[in-house]
mmCIF file of C-alpha atoms in Angstrom:
data_model
loop_
_atom_site.group_PDB
_atom_site.id
_atom_site.type_symbol
_atom_site.label_atom_id
_atom_site.label_comp_id
_atom_site.label_asym_id
_atom_site.label_seq_id
_atom_site.Cartn_x
_atom_site.Cartn_y
_atom_site.Cartn_z
ATOM 1 C CA MET A 1 -113.788 56.474 -6.658
ATOM 2 C CA THR A 2 -114.674 53.416 -8.760
ATOM 3 C CA THR A 3 -116.338 50.197 -7.800
ATOM 4 C CA THR A 4 -113.116 48.700 -6.818
ATOM 5 C CA GLY A 5 -111.874 51.917 -5.075
ATOM 6 C CA HIS A 6 -114.810 51.156 -2.913
ATOM 7 C CA HIS A 7 -114.114 47.835 -1.511
ATOM 8 C CA ARG A 8 -110.681 48.172 -1.148
ATOM 9 C CA ALA A 9 -110.864 51.486 0.474
ATOM 10 C CA GLY A 10 -113.598 49.580 2.762
ATOM 11 C CA VAL A 11 -111.289 46.025 3.704
ATOM 12 C CA ALA A 12 -108.523 48.710 4.374
ATOM 13 C CA ALA A 13 -110.737 50.458 7.139
ATOM 14 C CA LEU A 14 -111.528 46.381 8.169
ATOM 15 C CA LEU A 15 -107.608 46.285 8.382
ATOM 16 C CA VAL A 16 -107.416 49.378 10.622
ATOM 17 C CA LEU A 17 -110.625 48.466 12.960
ATOM 18 C CA ALA A 18 -108.787 45.308 13.175
ATOM 19 C CA LEU A 19 -105.598 46.513 15.178
ATOM 20 C CA SER A 20 -108.015 48.417 17.549
ATOM 21 C CA ALA A 21 -109.740 44.847 18.751
ATOM 22 C CA PRO A 22 -108.119 42.920 21.275
ATOM 23 C CA LEU A 23 -107.154 39.530 19.173
ATOM 24 C CA LEU A 24 -109.533 39.795 16.560
ATOM 25 C CA GLY A 25 -107.283 40.420 13.915
ATOM 26 C CA ALA A 26 -103.762 41.129 12.400
ATOM 27 C CA ALA A 27 -103.237 44.149 9.530
ATOM 28 C CA PRO A 28 -100.460 44.838 7.233
ATOM 29 C CA ALA A 29 -97.373 46.168 8.206
ATOM 30 C CA SER A 30 -98.334 49.458 6.767
ATOM 31 C CA ALA A 31 -101.788 50.099 8.739
ATOM 32 C CA ALA A 32 -102.279 53.456 9.994
ATOM 33 C CA PRO A 33 -101.443 53.821 13.603
ATOM 34 C CA THR A 34 -104.512 52.777 16.377
ATOM 35 C CA PRO A 35 -104.929 53.248 19.777
ATOM 36 C CA GLY A 36 -102.690 51.506 22.266
ATOM 37 C CA PRO A 37 -103.904 47.816 23.735
ATOM 38 C CA PRO A 38 -104.939 47.387 27.143
ATOM 39 C CA SER A 39 -102.207 48.231 29.859
ATOM 40 C CA ARG A 40 -103.537 45.265 32.575
ATOM 41 C CA VAL A 41 -101.846 41.184 31.679
ATOM 42 C CA ALA A 42 -104.320 38.723 30.383
ATOM 43 C CA PRO A 43 -104.240 35.738 32.580
ATOM 44 C CA ALA A 44 -102.282 33.377 31.477
ATOM 45 C CA ASN A 45 -105.368 30.809 31.693
ATOM 46 C CA ALA A 46 -105.916 27.938 29.729
ATOM 47 C CA LEU A 47 -107.983 28.681 26.443
ATOM 48 C CA ALA A 48 -110.051 26.570 24.623
ATOM 49 C CA LEU A 49 -111.932 26.098 21.602
ATOM 50 C CA PRO A 50 -115.938 25.725 21.301
ATOM 51 C CA ASP A 51 -116.841 22.420 21.521
ATOM 52 C CA PRO A 52 -117.781 20.412 17.782
ATOM 53 C CA THR A 53 -121.399 19.800 17.384
ATOM 54 C CA GLY A 54 -121.093 16.235 14.998
ATOM 55 C CA PRO A 55 -121.265 13.065 16.151
ATOM 56 C CA TYR A 56 -117.015 12.006 14.581
ATOM 57 C CA ALA A 57 -113.806 12.261 16.579
ATOM 58 C CA VAL A 58 -111.303 14.874 15.122
ATOM 59 C CA GLY A 59 -107.956 13.279 13.518
ATOM 60 C CA ARG A 60 -105.423 15.953 12.486
ATOM 61 C CA ARG A 61 -102.661 15.296 9.854
ATOM 62 C CA THR A 62 -100.367 19.003 9.068
ATOM 63 C CA LEU A 63 -98.850 18.380 5.331
ATOM 64 C CA HIS A 64 -96.187 20.314 3.983
ATOM 65 C CA LEU A 65 -96.937 20.913 0.084
ATOM 66 C CA VAL A 66 -94.637 22.582 -2.467
ATOM 67 C CA ASP A 67 -95.699 23.076 -6.208
ATOM 68 C CA HIS A 68 -92.133 23.143 -7.787
ATOM 69 C CA HIS A 69 -94.381 24.508 -10.876
ATOM 70 C CA ARG A 70 -94.577 27.421 -9.724
ATOM 71 C CA THR A 71 -92.455 29.749 -7.609
ATOM 72 C CA ASP A 72 -93.663 31.822 -4.895
ATOM 73 C CA PRO A 73 -94.730 35.322 -6.105
ATOM 74 C CA TRP A 74 -93.826 36.730 -2.947
ATOM 75 C CA VAL A 75 -90.603 36.289 -2.761
ATOM 76 C CA PRO A 76 -89.591 34.601 -5.651
ATOM 77 C CA SER A 77 -85.794 33.855 -4.572
ATOM 78 C CA ALA A 78 -87.309 31.366 -2.143
ATOM 79 C CA GLY A 79 -88.006 29.405 -5.287
ATOM 80 C CA ALA A 80 -91.163 27.318 -5.518
ATOM 81 C CA ARG A 81 -94.128 27.812 -3.556
ATOM 82 C CA GLU A 82 -95.012 26.389 -0.363
ATOM 83 C CA LEU A 83 -98.027 25.771 1.926
ATOM 84 C CA MET A 84 -98.589 24.536 4.991
ATOM 85 C CA VAL A 85 -101.913 22.699 5.183
ATOM 86 C CA SER A 86 -103.620 21.648 8.213
ATOM 87 C CA VAL A 87 -106.388 18.491 7.284
ATOM 88 C CA THR A 88 -108.476 17.198 9.859
ATOM 89 C CA TYR A 89 -111.079 14.223 9.437
ATOM 90 C CA PRO A 90 -113.408 12.329 10.582
ATOM 91 C CA SER A 91 -111.536 9.806 13.177
ATOM 92 C CA ARG A 92 -111.780 7.377 15.623
ATOM 93 C CA PRO A 93 -112.001 7.904 18.999
ATOM 94 C CA ALA A 94 -109.125 7.798 21.469
ATOM 95 C CA SER A 95 -106.438 7.533 19.646
ATOM 96 C CA GLY A 96 -103.605 9.853 18.135
ATOM 97 C CA SER A 97 -101.543 12.568 20.276
ATOM 98 C CA PRO A 98 -103.545 16.006 21.292
ATOM 99 C CA ALA A 99 -102.782 18.735 18.783
ATOM 100 C CA PRO A 100 -101.990 22.364 19.390
ATOM 101 C CA TYR A 101 -103.903 25.429 18.439
ATOM 102 C CA MET A 102 -100.367 27.064 16.744
ATOM 103 C CA THR A 103 -96.274 27.040 17.424
ATOM 104 C CA THR A 104 -95.321 29.575 20.246
ATOM 105 C CA GLU A 105 -93.459 31.565 17.710
ATOM 106 C CA GLU A 106 -96.658 31.887 15.396
ATOM 107 C CA ALA A 107 -98.460 32.834 18.675
ATOM 108 C CA ARG A 108 -95.608 35.938 19.579
ATOM 109 C CA LEU A 109 -95.909 36.993 15.990
ATOM 110 C CA LEU A 110 -99.584 37.323 16.093
ATOM 111 C CA VAL A 111 -99.377 38.858 19.362
ATOM 112 C CA GLU A 112 -96.920 41.066 18.644
ATOM 113 C CA ALA A 113 -98.474 41.927 15.181
ATOM 114 C CA ARG A 114 -101.915 43.032 17.733
ATOM 115 C CA GLY A 115 -99.992 45.613 19.478
ATOM 116 C CA LEU A 116 -100.570 42.741 22.333
ATOM 117 C CA ASP A 117 -96.722 41.585 23.100
ATOM 118 C CA GLY A 118 -96.714 42.256 27.548
ATOM 119 C CA VAL A 119 -100.108 41.547 27.343
ATOM 120 C CA VAL A 120 -101.587 38.407 26.191
ATOM 121 C CA PRO A 121 -98.776 35.583 26.617
ATOM 122 C CA PRO A 122 -98.190 34.078 23.248
ATOM 123 C CA GLU A 123 -97.773 30.592 25.325
ATOM 124 C CA THR A 124 -101.217 31.118 26.110
ATOM 125 C CA VAL A 125 -102.592 31.307 22.812
ATOM 126 C CA ALA A 126 -100.288 28.701 21.446
ATOM 127 C CA ARG A 127 -101.272 26.079 23.935
ATOM 128 C CA THR A 128 -105.429 26.980 23.460
ATOM 129 C CA ASP A 129 -106.973 23.726 23.547
ATOM 130 C CA THR A 130 -108.509 22.138 20.911
ATOM 131 C CA HIS A 131 -110.293 18.542 19.618
ATOM 132 C CA GLU A 132 -108.220 17.424 17.271
ATOM 133 C CA ARG A 133 -105.254 14.407 17.512
ATOM 134 C CA GLU A 134 -102.241 13.988 15.595
ATOM 135 C CA GLY A 135 -102.225 10.910 13.664
ATOM 136 C CA ALA A 136 -105.595 9.402 14.777
ATOM 137 C CA SER A 137 -107.424 6.574 12.806
ATOM 138 C CA PRO A 138 -108.679 7.515 9.898
ATOM 139 C CA ALA A 139 -113.054 6.451 10.646
ATOM 140 C CA ARG A 140 -114.507 3.779 7.793
ATOM 141 C CA GLY A 141 -115.880 6.358 4.642
ATOM 142 C CA ARG A 142 -115.534 8.631 2.190
ATOM 143 C CA PHE A 143 -116.298 11.999 2.589
ATOM 144 C CA PRO A 144 -116.514 15.351 1.278
ATOM 145 C CA LEU A 145 -113.524 17.766 1.209
ATOM 146 C CA VAL A 146 -113.850 21.330 2.011
ATOM 147 C CA LEU A 147 -110.987 23.934 1.597
ATOM 148 C CA LEU A 148 -110.795 26.894 4.001
ATOM 149 C CA SER A 149 -108.560 29.776 3.502
ATOM 150 C CA PRO A 150 -107.833 32.433 6.028
ATOM 151 C CA GLY A 151 -107.892 36.053 6.088
ATOM 152 C CA PHE A 152 -105.202 38.387 4.667
ATOM 153 C CA SER A 153 -102.518 38.637 7.329
ATOM 154 C CA MET A 154 -104.504 36.054 9.569
ATOM 155 C CA PRO A 155 -102.497 32.284 10.103
ATOM 156 C CA ARG A 156 -105.247 28.970 9.173
ATOM 157 C CA ALA A 157 -105.334 28.522 12.922
ATOM 158 C CA THR A 158 -107.552 31.242 13.379
ATOM 159 C CA LEU A 159 -110.545 28.639 11.328
ATOM 160 C CA THR A 160 -109.657 25.692 13.974
ATOM 161 C CA SER A 161 -113.369 25.590 15.083
ATOM 162 C CA ILE A 162 -114.628 26.142 11.852
ATOM 163 C CA ALA A 163 -112.695 22.964 10.632
ATOM 164 C CA GLU A 164 -113.194 20.835 13.637
ATOM 165 C CA ASP A 165 -117.349 21.321 13.083
ATOM 166 C CA LEU A 166 -117.288 20.490 9.782
ATOM 167 C CA THR A 167 -114.955 17.586 10.268
ATOM 168 C CA SER A 168 -116.915 16.435 13.868
ATOM 169 C CA ARG A 169 -120.483 16.617 10.915
ATOM 170 C CA GLY A 170 -118.227 14.518 8.737
ATOM 171 C CA TYR A 171 -115.855 16.298 6.083
ATOM 172 C CA VAL A 172 -111.974 16.126 5.567
ATOM 173 C CA VAL A 173 -111.399 20.136 5.993
ATOM 174 C CA ALA A 174 -108.121 21.208 4.567
ATOM 175 C CA SER A 175 -106.951 24.295 6.128
ATOM 176 C CA VAL A 176 -104.305 26.376 4.000
ATOM 177 C CA ASP A 177 -101.793 28.987 5.233
ATOM 178 C CA HIS A 178 -100.568 30.924 1.935
ATOM 179 C CA ALA A 179 -97.244 31.645 2.265
ATOM 180 C CA TYR A 180 -95.477 35.054 3.073
ATOM 181 C CA GLU A 181 -99.553 36.095 3.558
ATOM 182 C CA SER A 182 -99.555 35.487 7.593
ATOM 183 C CA VAL A 183 -97.604 37.511 9.928
ATOM 184 C CA GLY A 184 -96.111 33.837 10.838
ATOM 185 C CA THR A 185 -96.645 30.467 9.485
ATOM 186 C CA ALA A 186 -93.841 27.606 10.706
ATOM 187 C CA PHE A 187 -92.364 25.747 7.999
ATOM 188 C CA PRO A 188 -90.126 22.450 7.978
ATOM 189 C CA GLY A 189 -86.917 22.736 9.145
ATOM 190 C CA GLY A 190 -87.507 25.656 12.241
ATOM 191 C CA ARG A 191 -88.393 28.354 9.298
ATOM 192 C CA VAL A 192 -90.565 31.135 10.335
ATOM 193 C CA LEU A 193 -92.408 32.675 7.172
ATOM 194 C CA THR A 194 -93.822 36.526 7.496
ATOM 195 C CA CYS A 195 -96.074 38.673 5.984
ATOM 196 C CA ALA A 196 -94.064 40.103 2.404
ATOM 197 C CA ALA A 197 -96.827 40.398 0.953
ATOM 198 C CA CYS A 198 -98.514 43.424 3.297
ATOM 199 C CA GLU A 199 -95.733 45.428 2.640
ATOM 200 C CA ARG A 200 -97.158 44.859 -0.869
ATOM 201 C CA VAL A 201 -100.514 44.734 -1.796
ATOM 202 C CA GLU A 202 -102.483 47.891 -2.172
ATOM 203 C CA THR A 203 -103.632 48.926 -5.393
ATOM 204 C CA ASP A 204 -107.297 47.437 -7.161
ATOM 205 C CA VAL A 205 -104.740 45.380 -9.103
ATOM 206 C CA GLU A 206 -102.572 43.568 -6.442
ATOM 207 C CA TRP A 207 -105.663 42.750 -4.298
ATOM 208 C CA ALA A 208 -106.579 40.741 -7.916
ATOM 209 C CA GLU A 209 -103.719 39.331 -8.394
ATOM 210 C CA ALA A 210 -103.036 37.903 -4.512
ATOM 211 C CA VAL A 211 -107.158 36.936 -4.468
ATOM 212 C CA ARG A 212 -106.259 34.154 -8.298
ATOM 213 C CA GLY A 213 -102.741 33.368 -6.633
ATOM 214 C CA ARG A 214 -104.837 31.696 -3.633
ATOM 215 C CA ALA A 215 -106.731 30.036 -6.065
ATOM 216 C CA GLU A 216 -104.050 28.849 -7.563
ATOM 217 C CA ASP A 217 -102.215 27.362 -4.228
ATOM 218 C CA LEU A 218 -106.803 26.083 -2.909
ATOM 219 C CA SER A 219 -106.573 23.302 -6.379
ATOM 220 C CA PHE A 220 -103.090 22.202 -6.014
ATOM 221 C CA VAL A 221 -103.623 21.174 -2.496
ATOM 222 C CA ILE A 222 -106.689 19.389 -4.160
ATOM 223 C CA ASP A 223 -104.444 17.720 -6.745
ATOM 224 C CA GLU A 224 -102.221 16.798 -3.829
ATOM 225 C CA LEU A 225 -105.223 15.594 -1.713
ATOM 226 C CA THR A 226 -106.814 13.649 -4.322
ATOM 227 C CA HIS A 227 -104.522 12.048 -6.553
ATOM 228 C CA GLY A 228 -101.378 13.390 -5.733
ATOM 229 C CA ARG A 229 -98.338 11.530 -2.765
ATOM 230 C CA GLY A 230 -99.001 14.878 0.092
ATOM 231 C CA ALA A 231 -102.193 12.951 1.542
ATOM 232 C CA GLY A 232 -101.291 9.357 1.438
ATOM 233 C CA ALA A 233 -103.408 6.810 3.419
ATOM 234 C CA LEU A 234 -106.158 10.060 3.746
ATOM 235 C CA ALA A 235 -106.737 10.110 0.106
ATOM 236 C CA GLY A 236 -108.766 7.404 0.161
ATOM 237 C CA ALA A 237 -111.136 9.227 2.827
ATOM 238 C CA ILE A 238 -111.917 11.689 0.648
ATOM 239 C CA ASP A 239 -114.894 11.826 -1.964
ATOM 240 C CA ALA A 240 -113.177 13.700 -4.773
ATOM 241 C CA GLY A 241 -116.560 14.277 -6.123
ATOM 242 C CA ARG A 242 -117.813 16.616 -3.729
ATOM 243 C CA ILE A 243 -115.286 18.933 -2.572
ATOM 244 C CA GLY A 244 -116.519 22.934 -1.595
ATOM 245 C CA ALA A 245 -114.386 25.745 -0.750
ATOM 246 C CA ALA A 246 -114.951 28.745 2.401
ATOM 247 C CA GLY A 247 -112.702 31.066 3.644
ATOM 248 C CA HIS A 248 -112.407 34.519 5.903
ATOM 249 C CA SER A 249 -112.086 38.193 4.356
ATOM 250 C CA ILE A 250 -109.812 38.193 1.304
ATOM 251 C CA GLY A 251 -109.747 33.706 2.028
ATOM 252 C CA GLY A 252 -113.717 34.347 0.596
ATOM 253 C CA ALA A 253 -112.512 35.276 -1.883
ATOM 254 C CA ALA A 254 -110.123 33.170 -3.099
ATOM 255 C CA ALA A 255 -113.270 30.523 -2.588
ATOM 256 C CA ALA A 256 -114.744 32.013 -5.312
ATOM 257 C CA ALA A 257 -112.352 32.810 -7.851
ATOM 258 C CA THR A 258 -111.200 29.043 -6.884
ATOM 259 C CA MET A 259 -114.745 27.220 -8.584
ATOM 260 C CA ALA A 260 -114.267 29.721 -11.160
ATOM 261 C CA ARG A 261 -110.538 27.832 -12.374
ATOM 262 C CA ASP A 262 -111.376 24.557 -11.031
ATOM 263 C CA ARG A 263 -114.428 22.713 -11.906
ATOM 264 C CA ARG A 264 -113.827 19.962 -9.497
ATOM 265 C CA VAL A 265 -115.343 22.503 -6.524
ATOM 266 C CA ARG A 266 -119.316 22.320 -6.455
ATOM 267 C CA ALA A 267 -119.968 25.120 -3.731
ATOM 268 C CA GLY A 268 -118.658 28.324 -2.001
ATOM 269 C CA ALA A 269 -118.548 30.387 0.752
ATOM 270 C CA ASP A 270 -117.553 33.532 1.528
ATOM 271 C CA LEU A 271 -117.367 34.274 5.418
ATOM 272 C CA ASP A 272 -117.347 38.894 5.504
ATOM 273 C CA GLY A 273 -114.549 38.991 2.375
ATOM 274 C CA ASP A 274 -115.408 41.114 -0.986
ATOM 275 C CA PHE A 275 -114.057 39.389 -4.014
ATOM 276 C CA PHE A 276 -111.843 41.511 -5.317
ATOM 277 C CA VAL A 277 -111.478 40.044 -8.911
ATOM 278 C CA SER A 278 -113.731 42.139 -10.837
ATOM 279 C CA PRO A 279 -116.427 41.632 -12.085
ATOM 280 C CA ALA A 280 -117.094 39.964 -9.382
ATOM 281 C CA ALA A 281 -118.084 36.510 -9.072
ATOM 282 C CA THR A 282 -118.286 35.463 -12.233
ATOM 283 C CA GLY A 283 -117.457 32.472 -14.027
ATOM 284 C CA LEU A 284 -119.123 29.708 -11.248
ATOM 285 C CA GLY A 285 -121.159 28.125 -14.079
ATOM 286 C CA GLY A 286 -124.691 28.196 -11.740
ATOM 287 C CA ARG A 287 -122.878 26.089 -9.011
ATOM 288 C CA PRO A 288 -124.206 27.569 -5.739
ATOM 289 C CA PHE A 289 -122.343 30.092 -3.413
ATOM 290 C CA LEU A 290 -123.366 31.466 0.141
ATOM 291 C CA MET A 291 -122.002 35.026 0.958
ATOM 292 C CA LEU A 292 -122.383 35.608 5.487
ATOM 293 C CA GLY A 293 -121.380 39.272 6.692
ATOM 294 C CA ALA A 294 -121.549 41.622 8.699
ATOM 295 C CA GLU A 295 -124.232 44.363 8.364
ATOM 296 C CA ASP A 296 -122.442 46.881 9.029
ATOM 297 C CA SER A 297 -120.165 46.864 6.077
ATOM 298 C CA HIS A 298 -121.850 44.013 3.501
ATOM 299 C CA SER A 299 -125.610 45.447 3.685
ATOM 300 C CA PRO A 300 -127.186 46.329 0.270
ATOM 301 C CA GLU A 301 -127.317 49.840 1.511
ATOM 302 C CA GLY A 302 -123.887 50.303 2.211
ATOM 303 C CA THR A 303 -120.951 51.619 -0.390
ATOM 304 C CA THR A 304 -117.531 50.035 0.116
ATOM 305 C CA SER A 305 -118.714 46.222 -0.373
ATOM 306 C CA ASP A 306 -118.474 44.754 -4.306
ATOM 307 C CA TRP A 307 -121.527 42.126 -3.105
ATOM 308 C CA PRO A 308 -123.786 43.682 -4.913
ATOM 309 C CA ASP A 309 -122.073 43.750 -7.809
ATOM 310 C CA ALA A 310 -121.396 39.519 -6.927
ATOM 311 C CA TRP A 311 -125.013 39.312 -6.780
ATOM 312 C CA ALA A 312 -125.720 40.199 -10.024
ATOM 313 C CA HIS A 313 -123.383 37.263 -11.396
ATOM 314 C CA LEU A 314 -124.479 34.515 -8.932
ATOM 315 C CA GLN A 315 -125.988 32.661 -11.584
ATOM 316 C CA GLY A 316 -126.540 29.469 -9.049
ATOM 317 C CA TRP A 317 -128.699 28.543 -6.129
ATOM 318 C CA LYS A 318 -127.042 31.668 -3.652
ATOM 319 C CA ARG A 319 -128.075 33.560 -0.810
ATOM 320 C CA TRP A 320 -127.153 36.948 1.064
ATOM 321 C CA LEU A 321 -127.061 37.079 4.325
ATOM 322 C CA THR A 322 -125.965 39.804 6.942
ATOM 323 C CA VAL A 323 -125.601 39.586 10.645
ATOM 324 C CA ALA A 324 -126.656 42.419 13.259
ATOM 325 C CA GLY A 325 -123.994 43.316 15.234
ATOM 326 C CA ALA A 326 -121.273 41.539 14.333
ATOM 327 C CA GLY A 327 -117.651 42.542 13.049
ATOM 328 C CA HIS A 328 -115.542 41.610 10.787
ATOM 329 C CA PHE A 329 -113.482 39.200 13.055
ATOM 330 C CA SER A 330 -116.529 37.429 13.927
ATOM 331 C CA PHE A 331 -116.632 34.813 11.446
ATOM 332 C CA THR A 332 -113.147 33.372 13.490
ATOM 333 C CA ASP A 333 -111.964 32.051 16.417
ATOM 334 C CA LEU A 334 -110.344 35.325 17.958
ATOM 335 C CA PRO A 335 -113.131 36.294 19.223
ATOM 336 C CA TYR A 336 -114.144 33.238 20.945
ATOM 337 C CA LEU A 337 -110.495 33.555 22.584
ATOM 338 C CA ALA A 338 -110.459 37.347 23.654
ATOM 339 C CA ASP A 339 -113.680 36.606 25.688
ATOM 340 C CA GLN A 340 -112.249 33.678 27.474
ATOM 341 C CA LEU A 341 -109.303 36.434 28.170
ATOM 342 C CA GLY A 342 -110.933 38.765 29.673
ATOM 343 C CA LEU A 343 -110.614 40.689 26.244
ATOM 344 C CA PRO A 344 -113.692 41.279 24.643
ATOM 345 C CA ASP A 345 -114.009 43.950 21.639
ATOM 346 C CA ALA A 346 -116.639 46.705 23.270
ATOM 347 C CA ALA A 347 -117.265 47.654 19.516
ATOM 348 C CA VAL A 348 -119.289 44.539 18.421
ATOM 349 C CA PRO A 349 -122.204 44.142 19.888
ATOM 350 C CA LEU A 350 -122.753 40.105 19.042
ATOM 351 C CA ALA A 351 -121.608 38.031 21.617
ATOM 352 C CA ALA A 352 -118.645 36.085 20.655
ATOM 353 C CA GLU A 353 -120.920 32.737 21.270
ATOM 354 C CA GLN A 354 -123.233 33.248 19.346
ATOM 355 C CA GLY A 355 -121.147 34.417 16.448
ATOM 356 C CA TRP A 356 -119.359 31.284 16.719
ATOM 357 C CA HIS A 357 -123.335 28.966 16.563
ATOM 358 C CA ILE A 358 -124.160 31.622 13.635
ATOM 359 C CA THR A 359 -120.828 30.601 11.836
ATOM 360 C CA GLN A 360 -120.671 26.943 12.601
ATOM 361 C CA ASP A 361 -124.456 26.258 11.188
ATOM 362 C CA TYR A 362 -125.556 28.439 8.485
ATOM 363 C CA VAL A 363 -121.471 26.998 6.783
ATOM 364 C CA ALA A 364 -122.801 23.660 7.644
ATOM 365 C CA ALA A 365 -126.543 23.946 7.009
ATOM 366 C CA PHE A 366 -124.715 25.046 3.183
ATOM 367 C CA PHE A 367 -122.562 22.146 2.417
ATOM 368 C CA ASP A 368 -124.746 19.617 3.894
ATOM 369 C CA ARG A 369 -127.167 20.940 1.463
ATOM 370 C CA HIS A 370 -124.874 21.082 -1.820
ATOM 371 C CA LEU A 371 -122.416 18.275 -0.909
ATOM 372 C CA ARG A 372 -124.625 15.789 0.732
ATOM 373 C CA GLY A 373 -127.576 16.839 -0.625
ATOM 374 C CA ILE A 374 -129.318 17.438 3.034
ATOM 375 C CA PRO A 375 -132.879 19.747 3.231
ATOM 376 C CA GLN A 376 -131.727 22.973 5.299
ATOM 377 C CA PRO A 377 -134.975 24.523 6.676
ATOM 378 C CA LEU A 378 -132.191 27.103 7.985
ATOM 379 C CA LEU A 379 -131.396 28.854 4.317
ATOM 380 C CA ASP A 380 -134.804 28.966 3.482
ATOM 381 C CA GLY A 381 -135.545 32.125 5.829
ATOM 382 C CA PRO A 382 -135.068 33.355 9.442
ATOM 383 C CA ALA A 383 -134.681 31.457 12.082
ATOM 384 C CA ALA A 384 -135.567 32.220 15.790
ATOM 385 C CA ARG A 385 -132.950 31.271 17.356
ATOM 386 C CA TYR A 386 -130.576 33.706 15.308
ATOM 387 C CA PRO A 387 -132.494 37.212 15.185
ATOM 388 C CA GLU A 388 -129.538 38.220 14.042
ATOM 389 C CA VAL A 389 -129.608 37.147 10.477
ATOM 390 C CA VAL A 390 -131.095 39.243 7.791
ATOM 391 C CA PHE A 391 -132.145 36.829 4.679
ATOM 392 C CA ARG A 392 -130.593 40.514 2.155
ATOM 393 C CA ARG A 393 -131.878 38.358 -0.845
ATOM 394 C CA PRO A 394 -134.599 35.855 -1.738
#
């Protein structure tokens, strides 16, 4: 099997495993059947995301962006490429109204895709307490911009805790839903687009095309937020000279591909995703890149990941960190919410709260170092408070 064949097989395995772990993600409709969900109904108690760690309150604007220069690659009959983007930004306290986690219909589709309908009430997921306020007044100042791209078939909401934490530390964060690449994304006019791409992406070439398409999406979002009409007054809060990109799973590949095509992106991070585009991680021109992943899928000893290829091609500052006991979705909100529902994944030893702390602290340290010039000892070697994190390469 070729290297790309190995990493495609590895991703397919992760998607199948995702279906067997309650609330830990969604897989394409073509994924192999897996064991059924718990028979009991999870409690309909309120869910809440972890508290952000920075000093800023978090405002949010939800943008519907349309790229009239591109036709949607998955459903050409739909016309121009559309994106839904949640922009969180440092705000003034006590302004704006509480922002929802997702719509009830988006939550229903996520729960249904997981095989958990009748087990987890969609309304419970939709009403998850966030720390964001719609329409809040921006704080004074100009802040670095970080773009976030979710995993394949996953909605942007699953990266909300990362977005909130970065924003509270002084970043504007744009979390992007790529049309027809999520199990369900609500668009204006009552439309909810489902995952047409999930039934289309199978070959190495198709995975690479999906990554490149996301890179085009992210560059377009940068255009709109920095000098387009979409951002409005928020454009004044963004320092266009300090832009980063990160993502989970295929979203991490999109971060690298965006850097390769767009020199405005100064730093990137990949959270447990292969790169898909061969040769992996080329074209970054010495810009810094962080690879943070689960030990069982992204250790140098593994045979299904393209991270060794990527590591060889990264010419600038770089780190390859693996997390012992982590699962593929440990770098998202989902384990944290699953614990509150009484549905933890017994196959993932890492505690959900510890996984959250690791993800937030290492991602923030990376961008603080490379977009704000703040020294970060956490990135220099093992830390006593995070014994699960192994530095795989110097």
